[in-house]
Amino acid sequence: DSSSSARSFSFILPNDLVDASSIIGNGRLLAGVAEVSLQYDGGDYDNRIVMMRGEMDDGVTFSNKNGGTVEFSITDPKESMDLSLPPYVIDENKFTSAPKESIGFRFPIVLNKYEYVPCVWTAGSTSNQKLMACLGNATIKAGTSDQIYVDGVAYGTTDITYGWSVFSSTVDGVPYIGIQFTNTPSTDYTESVYVQVIGAESTPNPVSQALYLVETYTAFSKANINYPAFTRAISACAAMTATTLVNSGSNNDAGTLSFIETGLLANFPMVSMAWMIGGYGPVVIDRNGPKSGFTLNAQAYPVMYRNTAIAEQAKNKCYNSFTVEYKFNAMEDVYEGVAVADHTNNPICQISTQNIGMRQHETIQCPYIEDDNTAGIVLDWLVSHLALPSYYVEYECIASALFSVSLGDNIKLTDSDFSWEDMAATVVSITYKTGLVVLGIRVWSPYYSKLGGQVSTSSV
């Protein structure tokens, strides 16, 4: 699941440690920010390990009586530091000639490139007809052979009716790019106009795009962003390409984190966002990814004991027929590419079908994927993680295990009680308790390693 869950810590302090009455009397807020960290007793504060930096969003309650307490909780700043994406809208004060239908539209953002970007009318009069394509210093080709689409019909720059040119402008210091009709052909300014845009933020890597959005369109400081996690995930997703269009519709008030988690990364099911040591960052769950070299033995250090029974993945969560739709044509509102894996073209799906019968996964629609290779990677991941059952188990370990593994690490697991020896497994959960760490481990079916996970894809 690409959606992150904010962590929360609750605290109760003796009233004599916090003079709440004086703080309020001086016109200051009790609620602020707080940090949970691990530090060697008497050690250097600068060498502490920060578990979490959070906001006191739920307020503070206190009593000034003898023996009273101050109570508060801190939460990861998922809401307090999130911003609308982007924080710029078309309004009648900044765009005095904009048609009323355009008021409230947010500036579109293009990351990497996008084939059919729906433009927004920003000026509509008999002498001035302009449309915004996207935010930033992007590129729209305007050679003699280049075209835009007006109500689905292609027009060149020199067309006698819908001739056009590219313009760049700024509003309150914010740059944007668009097109203007040179022959002012429109009379009602409601034509649907689409152009091809190459964005100023040209990285094709989907995780790099997520990092750009976090750095640019949230209130996060560098201390809130888990840069090592982003570096690992960018490397893990190096072969994948995203062509991303953000907020091209009216009254679209999505926040940055919401778009990253349920928009962009919904196209890439192997990537999740999480709050962890080091702040907000991505986790890639991929059993075919690099091995960490860490071996966990249930009967040896650092494991203290098994914390749960073994839970086999539910049968209704296993599938053997997968369809990925991609190459989204925004102008026609159709997907022009499809990749399919099932018992007819994939050995793992065939084995799964023999064991549990035909199980169809819901179609995965990927509007930000346009190339066959990336669609094939997504399809391969679905088969490699959902076609055969996996097993979940938790082990309680001494605290030092916290520094031995990270979320998403592929490890080897040995547990003689279940005849497991060097089983392929992935760390999917890390929970810290006082003096203890609980590791949640996903153990993969041995069939995967025997058969591999390559998938034949078909495209239309």
PDB file of N, CA, C and O in Angstrom, residues 8-81:
ATOM      1  N   SER A   8       2.482   8.056  16.102  1.00  0.00           N
ATOM      2  CA  SER A   8       2.083   8.955  17.189  1.00  0.00           C
ATOM      3  C   SER A   8       2.653   8.447  18.508  1.00  0.00           C
ATOM      4  O   SER A   8       2.670   7.240  18.758  1.00  0.00           O
ATOM      5  N   PHE A   9       3.161   9.374  19.311  1.00  0.00           N
ATOM      6  CA  PHE A   9       3.638   9.072  20.655  1.00  0.00           C
ATOM      7  C   PHE A   9       2.867   9.932  21.648  1.00  0.00           C
ATOM      8  O   PHE A   9       2.649  11.126  21.407  1.00  0.00           O
ATOM      9  N   SER A  10       2.463   9.352  22.769  1.00  0.00           N
ATOM     10  CA  SER A  10       1.773  10.098  23.821  1.00  0.00           C
ATOM     11  C   SER A  10       2.686  10.239  25.039  1.00  0.00           C
ATOM     12  O   SER A  10       3.444   9.311  25.371  1.00  0.00           O
ATOM     13  N   PHE A  11       2.607  11.392  25.694  1.00  0.00           N
ATOM     14  CA  PHE A  11       3.473  11.668  26.836  1.00  0.00           C
ATOM     15  C   PHE A  11       2.662  12.275  27.979  1.00  0.00           C
ATOM     16  O   PHE A  11       1.701  13.017  27.750  1.00  0.00           O
ATOM     17  N   ILE A  12       3.080  11.965  29.197  1.00  0.00           N
ATOM     18  CA  ILE A  12       2.549  12.613  30.399  1.00  0.00           C
ATOM     19  C   ILE A  12       3.747  13.043  31.234  1.00  0.00           C
ATOM     20  O   ILE A  12       4.584  12.204  31.616  1.00  0.00           O
ATOM     21  N   LEU A  13       3.860  14.339  31.483  1.00  0.00           N
ATOM     22  CA  LEU A  13       4.976  14.876  32.252  1.00  0.00           C
ATOM     23  C   LEU A  13       4.473  15.444  33.569  1.00  0.00           C
ATOM     24  O   LEU A  13       3.374  15.998  33.637  1.00  0.00           O
ATOM     25  N   PRO A  14       5.259  15.364  34.624  1.00  0.00           N
ATOM     26  CA  PRO A  14       4.888  16.031  35.882  1.00  0.00           C
ATOM     27  C   PRO A  14       4.782  17.531  35.667  1.00  0.00           C
ATOM     28  O   PRO A  14       5.581  18.123  34.948  1.00  0.00           O
ATOM     29  N   ASN A  15       3.807  18.129  36.299  1.00  0.00           N
ATOM     30  CA  ASN A  15       3.560  19.554  36.121  1.00  0.00           C
ATOM     31  C   ASN A  15       4.763  20.405  36.521  1.00  0.00           C
ATOM     32  O   ASN A  15       5.001  21.475  35.959  1.00  0.00           O
ATOM     33  N   ASP A  16       5.576  19.928  37.497  1.00  0.00           N
ATOM     34  CA  ASP A  16       6.685  20.752  37.961  1.00  0.00           C
ATOM     35  C   ASP A  16       7.834  20.812  36.956  1.00  0.00           C
ATOM     36  O   ASP A  16       8.778  21.578  37.128  1.00  0.00           O
ATOM     37  N   LEU A  17       7.777  20.015  35.876  1.00  0.00           N
ATOM     38  CA  LEU A  17       8.787  20.115  34.821  1.00  0.00           C
ATOM     39  C   LEU A  17       8.429  21.157  33.772  1.00  0.00           C
ATOM     40  O   LEU A  17       9.291  21.593  33.011  1.00  0.00           O
ATOM     41  N   VAL A  18       7.164  21.517  33.673  1.00  0.00           N
ATOM     42  CA  VAL A  18       6.700  22.468  32.662  1.00  0.00           C
ATOM     43  C   VAL A  18       5.795  23.489  33.343  1.00  0.00           C
ATOM     44  O   VAL A  18       4.725  23.121  33.836  1.00  0.00           O
ATOM     45  N   ASP A  19       6.210  24.736  33.376  1.00  0.00           N
ATOM     46  CA  ASP A  19       5.391  25.785  33.995  1.00  0.00           C
ATOM     47  C   ASP A  19       4.398  26.283  32.953  1.00  0.00           C
ATOM     48  O   ASP A  19       4.571  27.331  32.339  1.00  0.00           O
ATOM     49  N   ALA A  20       3.338  25.488  32.728  1.00  0.00           N
ATOM     50  CA  ALA A  20       2.384  25.787  31.658  1.00  0.00           C
ATOM     51  C   ALA A  20       1.708  27.133  31.860  1.00  0.00           C
ATOM     52  O   ALA A  20       1.480  27.889  30.900  1.00  0.00           O
ATOM     53  N   SER A  21       1.373  27.476  33.104  1.00  0.00           N
ATOM     54  CA  SER A  21       0.671  28.743  33.375  1.00  0.00           C
ATOM     55  C   SER A  21       1.511  29.940  32.952  1.00  0.00           C
ATOM     56  O   SER A  21       1.007  30.895  32.342  1.00  0.00           O
ATOM     57  N   SER A  22       2.801  29.887  33.246  1.00  0.00           N
ATOM     58  CA  SER A  22       3.674  31.002  32.875  1.00  0.00           C
ATOM     59  C   SER A  22       3.833  31.117  31.371  1.00  0.00           C
ATOM     60  O   SER A  22       3.885  32.218  30.813  1.00  0.00           O
ATOM     61  N   ILE A  23       3.915  29.974  30.714  1.00  0.00           N
ATOM     62  CA  ILE A  23       4.058  29.990  29.249  1.00  0.00           C
ATOM     63  C   ILE A  23       2.838  30.648  28.607  1.00  0.00           C
ATOM     64  O   ILE A  23       2.959  31.516  27.735  1.00  0.00           O
ATOM     65  N   ILE A  24       1.649  30.245  29.055  1.00  0.00           N
ATOM     66  CA  ILE A  24       0.431  30.840  28.511  1.00  0.00           C
ATOM     67  C   ILE A  24       0.349  32.316  28.877  1.00  0.00           C
ATOM     68  O   ILE A  24      -0.045  33.166  28.073  1.00  0.00           O
ATOM     69  N   GLY A  25       0.732  32.652  30.115  1.00  0.00           N
ATOM     70  CA  GLY A  25       0.687  34.043  30.556  1.00  0.00           C
ATOM     71  C   GLY A  25       1.580  34.953  29.738  1.00  0.00           C
ATOM     72  O   GLY A  25       1.318  36.171  29.642  1.00  0.00           O
ATOM     73  N   ASN A  26       2.624  34.423  29.162  1.00  0.00           N
ATOM     74  CA  ASN A  26       3.528  35.214  28.324  1.00  0.00           C
ATOM     75  C   ASN A  26       3.092  35.228  26.861  1.00  0.00           C
ATOM     76  O   ASN A  26       3.835  35.695  25.988  1.00  0.00           O
ATOM     77  N   GLY A  27       1.889  34.709  26.613  1.00  0.00           N
ATOM     78  CA  GLY A  27       1.355  34.749  25.249  1.00  0.00           C
ATOM     79  C   GLY A  27       1.946  33.730  24.308  1.00  0.00           C
ATOM     80  O   GLY A  27       1.859  33.893  23.085  1.00  0.00           O
ATOM     81  N   ARG A  28       2.525  32.687  24.842  1.00  0.00           N
ATOM     82  CA  ARG A  28       3.127  31.654  23.998  1.00  0.00           C
ATOM     83  C   ARG A  28       2.239  30.412  23.957  1.00  0.00           C
ATOM     84  O   ARG A  28       1.416  30.198  24.856  1.00  0.00           O
ATOM     85  N   LEU A  29       2.432  29.600  22.915  1.00  0.00           N
ATOM     86  CA  LEU A  29       1.681  28.356  22.771  1.00  0.00           C
ATOM     87  C   LEU A  29       2.368  27.230  23.535  1.00  0.00           C
ATOM     88  O   LEU A  29       3.601  27.141  23.545  1.00  0.00           O
ATOM     89  N   LEU A  30       1.577  26.389  24.139  1.00  0.00           N
ATOM     90  CA  LEU A  30       2.133  25.173  24.728  1.00  0.00           C
ATOM     91  C   LEU A  30       2.495  24.163  23.639  1.00  0.00           C
ATOM     92  O   LEU A  30       3.522  23.494  23.701  1.00  0.00           O
ATOM     93  N   ALA A  31       1.621  24.039  22.646  1.00  0.00           N
ATOM     94  CA  ALA A  31       1.850  23.065  21.571  1.00  0.00           C
ATOM     95  C   ALA A  31       2.955  23.559  20.652  1.00  0.00           C
ATOM     96  O   ALA A  31       2.955  24.705  20.205  1.00  0.00           O
ATOM     97  N   GLY A  32       3.906  22.696  20.375  1.00  0.00           N
ATOM     98  CA  GLY A  32       4.995  23.040  19.471  1.00  0.00           C
ATOM     99  C   GLY A  32       5.425  21.829  18.689  1.00  0.00           C
ATOM    100  O   GLY A  32       4.595  21.061  18.220  1.00  0.00           O
ATOM    101  N   VAL A  33       6.711  21.649  18.567  1.00  0.00           N
ATOM    102  CA  VAL A  33       7.261  20.470  17.905  1.00  0.00           C
ATOM    103  C   VAL A  33       8.065  19.688  18.923  1.00  0.00           C
ATOM    104  O   VAL A  33       8.475  20.219  19.954  1.00  0.00           O
ATOM    105  N   ALA A  34       8.275  18.424  18.657  1.00  0.00           N
ATOM    106  CA  ALA A  34       9.018  17.582  19.587  1.00  0.00           C
ATOM    107  C   ALA A  34       9.789  16.532  18.811  1.00  0.00           C
ATOM    108  O   ALA A  34       9.518  16.278  17.635  1.00  0.00           O
ATOM    109  N   GLU A  35      10.729  15.938  19.499  1.00  0.00           N
ATOM    110  CA  GLU A  35      11.584  14.944  18.873  1.00  0.00           C
ATOM    111  C   GLU A  35      11.703  13.747  19.802  1.00  0.00           C
ATOM    112  O   GLU A  35      11.826  13.892  21.020  1.00  0.00           O
ATOM    113  N   VAL A  36      11.638  12.568  19.216  1.00  0.00           N
ATOM    114  CA  VAL A  36      11.907  11.334  19.953  1.00  0.00           C
ATOM    115  C   VAL A  36      13.217  10.784  19.408  1.00  0.00           C
ATOM    116  O   VAL A  36      13.345  10.536  18.208  1.00  0.00           O
ATOM    117  N   SER A  37      14.188  10.617  20.280  1.00  0.00           N
ATOM    118  CA  SER A  37      15.496  10.170  19.810  1.00  0.00           C
ATOM    119  C   SER A  37      16.113   9.197  20.798  1.00  0.00           C
ATOM    120  O   SER A  37      15.720   9.120  21.972  1.00  0.00           O
ATOM    121  N   LEU A  38      17.078   8.433  20.311  1.00  0.00           N
ATOM    122  CA  LEU A  38      17.859   7.527  21.141  1.00  0.00           C
ATOM    123  C   LEU A  38      19.248   8.125  21.315  1.00  0.00           C
ATOM    124  O   LEU A  38      19.847   8.615  20.351  1.00  0.00           O
ATOM    125  N   GLN A  39      19.745   8.068  22.549  1.00  0.00           N
ATOM    126  CA  GLN A  39      21.043   8.648  22.819  1.00  0.00           C
ATOM    127  C   GLN A  39      21.731   7.841  23.911  1.00  0.00           C
ATOM    128  O   GLN A  39      21.108   7.437  24.892  1.00  0.00           O
ATOM    129  N   TYR A  40      23.024   7.589  23.746  1.00  0.00           N
ATOM    130  CA  TYR A  40      23.779   6.939  24.805  1.00  0.00           C
ATOM    131  C   TYR A  40      23.748   7.825  26.045  1.00  0.00           C
ATOM    132  O   TYR A  40      23.884   9.044  25.959  1.00  0.00           O
ATOM    133  N   ASP A  41      23.566   7.200  27.192  1.00  0.00           N
ATOM    134  CA  ASP A  41      23.535   7.939  28.446  1.00  0.00           C
ATOM    135  C   ASP A  41      24.862   8.675  28.628  1.00  0.00           C
ATOM    136  O   ASP A  41      25.930   8.063  28.695  1.00  0.00           O
ATOM    137  N   GLY A  42      24.776  10.006  28.654  1.00  0.00           N
ATOM    138  CA  GLY A  42      25.973  10.812  28.774  1.00  0.00           C
ATOM    139  C   GLY A  42      26.694  11.037  27.464  1.00  0.00           C
ATOM    140  O   GLY A  42      27.763  11.660  27.432  1.00  0.00           O
ATOM    141  N   GLY A  43      26.125  10.547  26.362  1.00  0.00           N
ATOM    142  CA  GLY A  43      26.776  10.684  25.064  1.00  0.00           C
ATOM    143  C   GLY A  43      26.570  12.049  24.441  1.00  0.00           C
ATOM    144  O   GLY A  43      25.840  12.899  24.949  1.00  0.00           O
ATOM    145  N   ASP A  44      27.209  12.263  23.296  1.00  0.00           N
ATOM    146  CA  ASP A  44      27.141  13.523  22.567  1.00  0.00           C
ATOM    147  C   ASP A  44      25.744  13.679  21.956  1.00  0.00           C
ATOM    148  O   ASP A  44      25.297  12.822  21.199  1.00  0.00           O
ATOM    149  N   TYR A  45      25.091  14.798  22.258  1.00  0.00           N
ATOM    150  CA  TYR A  45      23.733  15.035  21.745  1.00  0.00           C
ATOM    151  C   TYR A  45      23.710  15.026  20.219  1.00  0.00           C
ATOM    152  O   TYR A  45      22.752  14.558  19.605  1.00  0.00           O
ATOM    153  N   ASP A  46      24.756  15.536  19.591  1.00  0.00           N
ATOM    154  CA  ASP A  46      24.784  15.601  18.128  1.00  0.00           C
ATOM    155  C   ASP A  46      24.865  14.223  17.482  1.00  0.00           C
ATOM    156  O   ASP A  46      24.618  14.078  16.283  1.00  0.00           O
ATOM    157  N   ASN A  47      25.202  13.216  18.259  1.00  0.00           N
ATOM    158  CA  ASN A  47      25.296  11.852  17.730  1.00  0.00           C
ATOM    159  C   ASN A  47      24.058  11.016  18.052  1.00  0.00           C
ATOM    160  O   ASN A  47      24.090   9.797  17.923  1.00  0.00           O
ATOM    161  N   ARG A  48      23.001  11.677  18.472  1.00  0.00           N
ATOM    162  CA  ARG A  48      21.764  10.956  18.785  1.00  0.00           C
ATOM    163  C   ARG A  48      21.145  10.373  17.531  1.00  0.00           C
ATOM    164  O   ARG A  48      21.441  10.815  16.415  1.00  0.00           O
ATOM    165  N   ILE A  49      20.287   9.399  17.689  1.00  0.00           N
ATOM    166  CA  ILE A  49      19.560   8.778  16.577  1.00  0.00           C
ATOM    167  C   ILE A  49      18.113   9.255  16.652  1.00  0.00           C
ATOM    168  O   ILE A  49      17.392   8.913  17.597  1.00  0.00           O
ATOM    169  N   VAL A  50      17.702  10.056  15.708  1.00  0.00           N
ATOM    170  CA  VAL A  50      16.369  10.650  15.730  1.00  0.00           C
ATOM    171  C   VAL A  50      15.361   9.641  15.195  1.00  0.00           C
ATOM    172  O   VAL A  50      15.409   9.240  14.035  1.00  0.00           O
ATOM    173  N   MET A  51      14.458   9.211  16.037  1.00  0.00           N
ATOM    174  CA  MET A  51      13.403   8.286  15.636  1.00  0.00           C
ATOM    175  C   MET A  51      12.283   9.027  14.927  1.00  0.00           C
ATOM    176  O   MET A  51      11.680   8.536  13.982  1.00  0.00           O
ATOM    177  N   MET A  52      11.995  10.252  15.406  1.00  0.00           N
ATOM    178  CA  MET A  52      10.811  10.958  14.909  1.00  0.00           C
ATOM    179  C   MET A  52      10.880  12.426  15.297  1.00  0.00           C
ATOM    180  O   MET A  52      11.309  12.781  16.395  1.00  0.00           O
ATOM    181  N   ARG A  53      10.532  13.303  14.363  1.00  0.00           N
ATOM    182  CA  ARG A  53      10.287  14.709  14.650  1.00  0.00           C
ATOM    183  C   ARG A  53       8.826  14.987  14.311  1.00  0.00           C
ATOM    184  O   ARG A  53       8.405  14.743  13.195  1.00  0.00           O
ATOM    185  N   GLY A  54       8.074  15.473  15.291  1.00  0.00           N
ATOM    186  CA  GLY A  54       6.639  15.593  15.056  1.00  0.00           C
ATOM    187  C   GLY A  54       6.049  16.867  15.601  1.00  0.00           C
ATOM    188  O   GLY A  54       6.715  17.703  16.215  1.00  0.00           O
ATOM    189  N   GLU A  55       4.750  17.009  15.351  1.00  0.00           N
ATOM    190  CA  GLU A  55       3.968  18.170  15.775  1.00  0.00           C
ATOM    191  C   GLU A  55       3.024  17.750  16.897  1.00  0.00           C
ATOM    192  O   GLU A  55       2.531  16.629  16.932  1.00  0.00           O
ATOM    193  N   MET A  56       2.763  18.696  17.806  1.00  0.00           N
ATOM    194  CA  MET A  56       1.760  18.470  18.858  1.00  0.00           C
ATOM    195  C   MET A  56       0.391  18.895  18.330  1.00  0.00           C
ATOM    196  O   MET A  56      -0.226  19.843  18.807  1.00  0.00           O
ATOM    197  N   ASP A  57      -0.079  18.182  17.333  1.00  0.00           N
ATOM    198  CA  ASP A  57      -1.300  18.592  16.633  1.00  0.00           C
ATOM    199  C   ASP A  57      -2.559  18.410  17.469  1.00  0.00           C
ATOM    200  O   ASP A  57      -3.572  19.059  17.227  1.00  0.00           O
ATOM    201  N   ASP A  58      -2.529  17.501  18.434  1.00  0.00           N
ATOM    202  CA  ASP A  58      -3.731  17.216  19.218  1.00  0.00           C
ATOM    203  C   ASP A  58      -3.875  18.116  20.438  1.00  0.00           C
ATOM    204  O   ASP A  58      -4.781  17.918  21.256  1.00  0.00           O
ATOM    205  N   GLY A  59      -3.007  19.105  20.554  1.00  0.00           N
ATOM    206  CA  GLY A  59      -3.116  20.037  21.666  1.00  0.00           C
ATOM    207  C   GLY A  59      -2.463  19.520  22.937  1.00  0.00           C
ATOM    208  O   GLY A  59      -1.918  18.417  22.986  1.00  0.00           O
ATOM    209  N   VAL A  60      -2.539  20.351  23.967  1.00  0.00           N
ATOM    210  CA  VAL A  60      -1.920  20.036  25.254  1.00  0.00           C
ATOM    211  C   VAL A  60      -2.940  20.271  26.354  1.00  0.00           C
ATOM    212  O   VAL A  60      -3.648  21.283  26.360  1.00  0.00           O
ATOM    213  N   THR A  61      -3.047  19.347  27.293  1.00  0.00           N
ATOM    214  CA  THR A  61      -3.899  19.548  28.470  1.00  0.00           C
ATOM    215  C   THR A  61      -3.017  19.505  29.705  1.00  0.00           C
ATOM    216  O   THR A  61      -2.036  18.754  29.759  1.00  0.00           O
ATOM    217  N   PHE A  62      -3.351  20.336  30.716  1.00  0.00           N
ATOM    218  CA  PHE A  62      -2.510  20.380  31.905  1.00  0.00           C
ATOM    219  C   PHE A  62      -3.340  20.796  33.114  1.00  0.00           C
ATOM    220  O   PHE A  62      -4.440  21.349  33.004  1.00  0.00           O
ATOM    221  N   SER A  63      -2.793  20.505  34.261  1.00  0.00           N
ATOM    222  CA  SER A  63      -3.377  20.926  35.533  1.00  0.00           C
ATOM    223  C   SER A  63      -2.288  21.605  36.333  1.00  0.00           C
ATOM    224  O   SER A  63      -1.133  21.168  36.328  1.00  0.00           O
ATOM    225  N   ASN A  64      -2.641  22.710  37.031  1.00  0.00           N
ATOM    226  CA  ASN A  64      -1.635  23.426  37.810  1.00  0.00           C
ATOM    227  C   ASN A  64      -1.673  23.057  39.286  1.00  0.00           C
ATOM    228  O   ASN A  64      -1.028  23.681  40.124  1.00  0.00           O
ATOM    229  N   LYS A  65      -2.434  22.030  39.605  1.00  0.00           N
ATOM    230  CA  LYS A  65      -2.498  21.587  40.989  1.00  0.00           C
ATOM    231  C   LYS A  65      -1.243  20.793  41.339  1.00  0.00           C
ATOM    232  O   LYS A  65      -0.548  20.266  40.463  1.00  0.00           O
ATOM    233  N   ASN A  66      -0.952  20.693  42.630  1.00  0.00           N
ATOM    234  CA  ASN A  66       0.172  19.892  43.083  1.00  0.00           C
ATOM    235  C   ASN A  66      -0.009  18.459  42.605  1.00  0.00           C
ATOM    236  O   ASN A  66      -1.071  17.864  42.768  1.00  0.00           O
ATOM    237  N   GLY A  67       1.014  17.948  42.018  1.00  0.00           N
ATOM    238  CA  GLY A  67       0.922  16.589  41.499  1.00  0.00           C
ATOM    239  C   GLY A  67       0.230  16.507  40.153  1.00  0.00           C
ATOM    240  O   GLY A  67      -0.044  15.414  39.665  1.00  0.00           O
ATOM    241  N   GLY A  68      -0.094  17.669  39.539  1.00  0.00           N
ATOM    242  CA  GLY A  68      -0.747  17.679  38.238  1.00  0.00           C
ATOM    243  C   GLY A  68       0.204  17.264  37.132  1.00  0.00           C
ATOM    244  O   GLY A  68       1.410  17.089  37.332  1.00  0.00           O
ATOM    245  N   THR A  69      -0.339  17.104  35.942  1.00  0.00           N
ATOM    246  CA  THR A  69       0.459  16.646  34.817  1.00  0.00           C
ATOM    247  C   THR A  69       0.218  17.517  33.586  1.00  0.00           C
ATOM    248  O   THR A  69      -0.783  18.233  33.480  1.00  0.00           O
ATOM    249  N   VAL A  70       1.132  17.426  32.653  1.00  0.00           N
ATOM    250  CA  VAL A  70       0.998  18.014  31.323  1.00  0.00           C
ATOM    251  C   VAL A  70       0.941  16.846  30.338  1.00  0.00           C
ATOM    252  O   VAL A  70       1.859  16.013  30.307  1.00  0.00           O
ATOM    253  N   GLU A  71      -0.114  16.776  29.558  1.00  0.00           N
ATOM    254  CA  GLU A  71      -0.314  15.647  28.656  1.00  0.00           C
ATOM    255  C   GLU A  71      -0.367  16.133  27.205  1.00  0.00           C
ATOM    256  O   GLU A  71      -1.032  17.121  26.892  1.00  0.00           O
ATOM    257  N   PHE A  72       0.334  15.429  26.336  1.00  0.00           N
ATOM    258  CA  PHE A  72       0.323  15.793  24.914  1.00  0.00           C
ATOM    259  C   PHE A  72       0.763  14.587  24.095  1.00  0.00           C
ATOM    260  O   PHE A  72       1.261  13.596  24.636  1.00  0.00           O
ATOM    261  N   SER A  73       0.568  14.684  22.822  1.00  0.00           N
ATOM    262  CA  SER A  73       1.057  13.651  21.909  1.00  0.00           C
ATOM    263  C   SER A  73       1.711  14.328  20.720  1.00  0.00           C
ATOM    264  O   SER A  73       1.384  15.470  20.379  1.00  0.00           O
ATOM    265  N   ILE A  74       2.652  13.646  20.090  1.00  0.00           N
ATOM    266  CA  ILE A  74       3.272  14.170  18.878  1.00  0.00           C
ATOM    267  C   ILE A  74       3.010  13.190  17.740  1.00  0.00           C
ATOM    268  O   ILE A  74       2.924  11.979  17.940  1.00  0.00           O
ATOM    269  N   THR A  75       2.843  13.759  16.567  1.00  0.00           N
ATOM    270  CA  THR A  75       2.463  12.973  15.392  1.00  0.00           C
ATOM    271  C   THR A  75       3.345  13.382  14.222  1.00  0.00           C
ATOM    272  O   THR A  75       3.735  14.552  14.107  1.00  0.00           O
ATOM    273  N   ASP A  76       3.675  12.430  13.362  1.00  0.00           N
ATOM    274  CA  ASP A  76       4.407  12.786  12.138  1.00  0.00           C
ATOM    275  C   ASP A  76       3.668  13.885  11.391  1.00  0.00           C
ATOM    276  O   ASP A  76       2.427  13.860  11.295  1.00  0.00           O
ATOM    277  N   PRO A  77       4.382  14.862  10.832  1.00  0.00           N
ATOM    278  CA  PRO A  77       3.738  16.050  10.241  1.00  0.00           C
ATOM    279  C   PRO A  77       3.131  15.794   8.866  1.00  0.00           C
ATOM    280  O   PRO A  77       3.358  16.559   7.927  1.00  0.00           O
ATOM    281  N   LYS A  78       2.359  14.731   8.736  1.00  0.00           N
ATOM    282  CA  LYS A  78       1.791  14.390   7.428  1.00  0.00           C
ATOM    283  C   LYS A  78       0.794  15.435   6.957  1.00  0.00           C
ATOM    284  O   LYS A  78       0.691  15.724   5.761  1.00  0.00           O
ATOM    285  N   GLU A  79       0.041  16.013   7.884  1.00  0.00           N
ATOM    286  CA  GLU A  79      -0.958  17.014   7.504  1.00  0.00           C
ATOM    287  C   GLU A  79      -0.435  18.434   7.679  1.00  0.00           C
ATOM    288  O   GLU A  79      -0.695  19.302   6.849  1.00  0.00           O
ATOM    289  N   SER A  80       0.302  18.686   8.747  1.00  0.00           N
ATOM    290  CA  SER A  80       0.697  20.056   9.056  1.00  0.00           C
ATOM    291  C   SER A  80       1.705  20.623   8.064  1.00  0.00           C
ATOM    292  O   SER A  80       1.783  21.839   7.886  1.00  0.00           O
ATOM    293  N   MET A  81       2.500  19.787   7.414  1.00  0.00           N
ATOM    294  CA  MET A  81       3.508  20.266   6.480  1.00  0.00           C
ATOM    295  C   MET A  81       3.166  19.981   5.029  1.00  0.00           C
ATOM    296  O   MET A  81       3.955  20.255   4.137  1.00  0.00           O
TER     297      MET A  81
END
